Amino acid sequence: YIFVINAMYEMAPMCSRKDVRIVSADGIMDETFVQERLNFSNARFIEDIWHLLSGILPKAFGQMVFSRMKMDVQSMIRAETEEEFNRLASAARSHVQHNASLL
């Protein structure tokens, strides 16, 4: 990853790493890696959708709870408006109301 990013910026000297705001990738990265190793000081790291849905969220919520909320979460990711996202987020939260630590 580091080699590819460095090569991109060598080939495009008018672009600045400071302009990058979001990096989405697999679990091999985290926010520290993005900011310190890739030198994207203003960027936030977001897991890619596949890893988020297949590993991170099921582990965070537990497989049984996540299986009940998975459709809402998938729809949240694809929401086209803030209102739609908020409606779906409320629906997803309803699956974990019994466990405040998951909210």
PDB file of C-alpha atoms in Angstrom:
ATOM      1  CA  TYR A   1       0.000   0.000   0.000  1.00  0.00           C
ATOM      2  CA  ILE A   2       2.719   2.471   0.952  1.00  0.00           C
ATOM      3  CA  PHE A   3       4.605   1.955  -2.319  1.00  0.00           C
ATOM      4  CA  VAL A   4       1.469   2.462  -4.435  1.00  0.00           C
ATOM      5  CA  ILE A   5       0.398   5.605  -2.570  1.00  0.00           C
ATOM      6  CA  ASN A   6       3.884   7.085  -2.767  1.00  0.00           C
ATOM      7  CA  ALA A   7       4.055   6.332  -6.506  1.00  0.00           C
ATOM      8  CA  MET A   8       0.658   7.973  -7.078  1.00  0.00           C
ATOM      9  CA  TYR A   9       1.808  11.208  -5.458  1.00  0.00           C
ATOM     10  CA  GLU A  10       5.128  11.168  -7.314  1.00  0.00           C
ATOM     11  CA  MET A  11       3.190  10.944 -10.596  1.00  0.00           C
ATOM     12  CA  ALA A  12       0.720  13.659  -9.571  1.00  0.00           C
ATOM     13  CA  PRO A  13       2.781  16.357  -7.821  1.00  0.00           C
ATOM     14  CA  MET A  14      -0.094  18.893  -7.960  1.00  0.00           C
ATOM     15  CA  CYS A  15      -2.200  16.687  -5.654  1.00  0.00           C
ATOM     16  CA  SER A  16      -1.799  16.958  -1.902  1.00  0.00           C
ATOM     17  CA  ARG A  17      -2.126  14.220   0.691  1.00  0.00           C
ATOM     18  CA  LYS A  18      -3.757  16.808   2.952  1.00  0.00           C
ATOM     19  CA  ASP A  19      -6.786  16.838   0.603  1.00  0.00           C
ATOM     20  CA  VAL A  20      -7.593  13.174   1.287  1.00  0.00           C
ATOM     21  CA  ARG A  21     -10.449  12.984   3.795  1.00  0.00           C
ATOM     22  CA  ILE A  22     -11.518   9.319   3.734  1.00  0.00           C
ATOM     23  CA  VAL A  23      -9.651   6.053   3.110  1.00  0.00           C
ATOM     24  CA  SER A  24     -11.648   2.854   2.837  1.00  0.00           C
ATOM     25  CA  ALA A  25      -9.780  -0.445   2.794  1.00  0.00           C
ATOM     26  CA  ASP A  26      -9.621  -3.897   4.293  1.00  0.00           C
ATOM     27  CA  GLY A  27      -8.689  -4.675   7.870  1.00  0.00           C
ATOM     28  CA  ILE A  28      -4.962  -4.589   7.204  1.00  0.00           C
ATOM     29  CA  MET A  29      -5.139  -0.834   7.833  1.00  0.00           C
ATOM     30  CA  ASP A  30      -6.424   1.293  10.655  1.00  0.00           C
ATOM     31  CA  GLU A  31      -6.626   5.033  11.257  1.00  0.00           C
ATOM     32  CA  THR A  32      -3.089   5.173  12.704  1.00  0.00           C
ATOM     33  CA  PHE A  33      -1.691   3.437   9.619  1.00  0.00           C
ATOM     34  CA  VAL A  34      -3.578   5.824   7.302  1.00  0.00           C
ATOM     35  CA  GLN A  35      -2.448   8.944   9.126  1.00  0.00           C
ATOM     36  CA  GLU A  36       1.102   7.985  10.069  1.00  0.00           C
ATOM     37  CA  ARG A  37       2.329   5.458   7.483  1.00  0.00           C
ATOM     38  CA  LEU A  38       0.416   6.762   4.441  1.00  0.00           C
ATOM     39  CA  ASN A  39       0.819  10.353   5.647  1.00  0.00           C
ATOM     40  CA  PHE A  40      -2.858  11.268   5.142  1.00  0.00           C
ATOM     41  CA  SER A  41      -3.007  13.559   8.174  1.00  0.00           C
ATOM     42  CA  ASN A  42      -6.590  14.743   7.525  1.00  0.00           C
ATOM     43  CA  ALA A  43      -8.066  11.374   6.569  1.00  0.00           C
ATOM     44  CA  ARG A  44     -10.413   9.129   8.506  1.00  0.00           C
ATOM     45  CA  PHE A  45     -10.286   5.376   8.015  1.00  0.00           C
ATOM     46  CA  ILE A  46     -13.450   3.417   7.207  1.00  0.00           C
ATOM     47  CA  GLU A  47     -13.506  -0.364   6.834  1.00  0.00           C
ATOM     48  CA  ASP A  48     -14.597  -1.588   3.434  1.00  0.00           C
ATOM     49  CA  ILE A  49     -18.168  -2.864   3.254  1.00  0.00           C
ATOM     50  CA  TRP A  50     -17.305  -6.549   2.847  1.00  0.00           C
ATOM     51  CA  HIS A  51     -15.080  -6.701   5.945  1.00  0.00           C
ATOM     52  CA  LEU A  52     -17.512  -4.557   7.906  1.00  0.00           C
ATOM     53  CA  LEU A  53     -20.474  -6.840   7.184  1.00  0.00           C
ATOM     54  CA  SER A  54     -18.689 -10.184   7.247  1.00  0.00           C
ATOM     55  CA  GLY A  55     -16.416  -9.785  10.225  1.00  0.00           C
ATOM     56  CA  ILE A  56     -16.292  -6.582  12.210  1.00  0.00           C
ATOM     57  CA  LEU A  57     -19.981  -5.988  12.972  1.00  0.00           C
ATOM     58  CA  PRO A  58     -20.850  -9.656  13.580  1.00  0.00           C
ATOM     59  CA  LYS A  59     -17.972  -9.807  16.057  1.00  0.00           C
ATOM     60  CA  ALA A  60     -18.999  -6.536  17.734  1.00  0.00           C
ATOM     61  CA  PHE A  61     -22.694  -7.413  18.121  1.00  0.00           C
ATOM     62  CA  GLY A  62     -22.514 -11.193  18.201  1.00  0.00           C
ATOM     63  CA  GLN A  63     -23.599 -13.366  15.293  1.00  0.00           C
ATOM     64  CA  MET A  64     -27.180 -13.876  16.507  1.00  0.00           C
ATOM     65  CA  VAL A  65     -27.913 -10.175  17.114  1.00  0.00           C
ATOM     66  CA  PHE A  66     -26.174  -9.108  13.913  1.00  0.00           C
ATOM     67  CA  SER A  67     -28.158 -11.605  11.837  1.00  0.00           C
ATOM     68  CA  ARG A  68     -31.360  -9.839  12.973  1.00  0.00           C
ATOM     69  CA  MET A  69     -30.066  -6.368  12.117  1.00  0.00           C
ATOM     70  CA  LYS A  70     -27.991  -7.166   9.016  1.00  0.00           C
ATOM     71  CA  MET A  71     -30.629  -6.110   6.467  1.00  0.00           C
ATOM     72  CA  ASP A  72     -31.076  -2.731   8.186  1.00  0.00           C
ATOM     73  CA  VAL A  73     -27.307  -2.186   8.320  1.00  0.00           C
ATOM     74  CA  GLN A  74     -26.875  -3.108   4.644  1.00  0.00           C
ATOM     75  CA  SER A  75     -29.639  -0.662   3.762  1.00  0.00           C
ATOM     76  CA  MET A  76     -27.996   2.038   5.925  1.00  0.00           C
ATOM     77  CA  ILE A  77     -24.808   1.685   3.903  1.00  0.00           C
ATOM     78  CA  ARG A  78     -26.743   2.194   0.690  1.00  0.00           C
ATOM     79  CA  ALA A  79     -29.064   4.951   1.997  1.00  0.00           C
ATOM     80  CA  GLU A  80     -29.472   7.838  -0.415  1.00  0.00           C
ATOM     81  CA  THR A  81     -30.672  10.440   2.082  1.00  0.00           C
ATOM     82  CA  GLU A  82     -29.902  11.332   5.671  1.00  0.00           C
ATOM     83  CA  GLU A  83     -33.532  10.749   6.591  1.00  0.00           C
ATOM     84  CA  GLU A  84     -33.444   7.221   5.138  1.00  0.00           C
ATOM     85  CA  PHE A  85     -30.182   6.522   6.978  1.00  0.00           C
ATOM     86  CA  ASN A  86     -31.606   7.766  10.295  1.00  0.00           C
ATOM     87  CA  ARG A  87     -34.790   5.687   9.886  1.00  0.00           C
ATOM     88  CA  LEU A  88     -32.740   2.564   9.199  1.00  0.00           C
ATOM     89  CA  ALA A  89     -30.345   3.327  12.063  1.00  0.00           C
ATOM     90  CA  SER A  90     -33.315   3.469  14.438  1.00  0.00           C
ATOM     91  CA  ALA A  91     -34.523   0.119  13.102  1.00  0.00           C
ATOM     92  CA  ALA A  92     -31.057  -1.395  13.592  1.00  0.00           C
ATOM     93  CA  ARG A  93     -30.844   0.019  17.136  1.00  0.00           C
ATOM     94  CA  SER A  94     -34.154  -1.627  17.996  1.00  0.00           C
ATOM     95  CA  HIS A  95     -32.403  -5.012  17.730  1.00  0.00           C
ATOM     96  CA  VAL A  96     -29.999  -4.116  20.538  1.00  0.00           C
ATOM     97  CA  GLN A  97     -32.256  -2.096  22.868  1.00  0.00           C
ATOM     98  CA  HIS A  98     -31.947  -4.866  25.467  1.00  0.00           C
ATOM     99  CA  ASN A  99     -28.177  -4.359  25.666  1.00  0.00           C
ATOM    100  CA  ALA A 100     -27.237  -0.691  26.143  1.00  0.00           C
ATOM    101  CA  SER A 101     -23.502  -1.467  25.897  1.00  0.00           C
ATOM    102  CA  LEU A 102     -23.992  -2.296  22.180  1.00  0.00           C
ATOM    103  CA  LEU A 103     -25.578   1.081  21.398  1.00  0.00           C
TER     104      LEU A 103
END
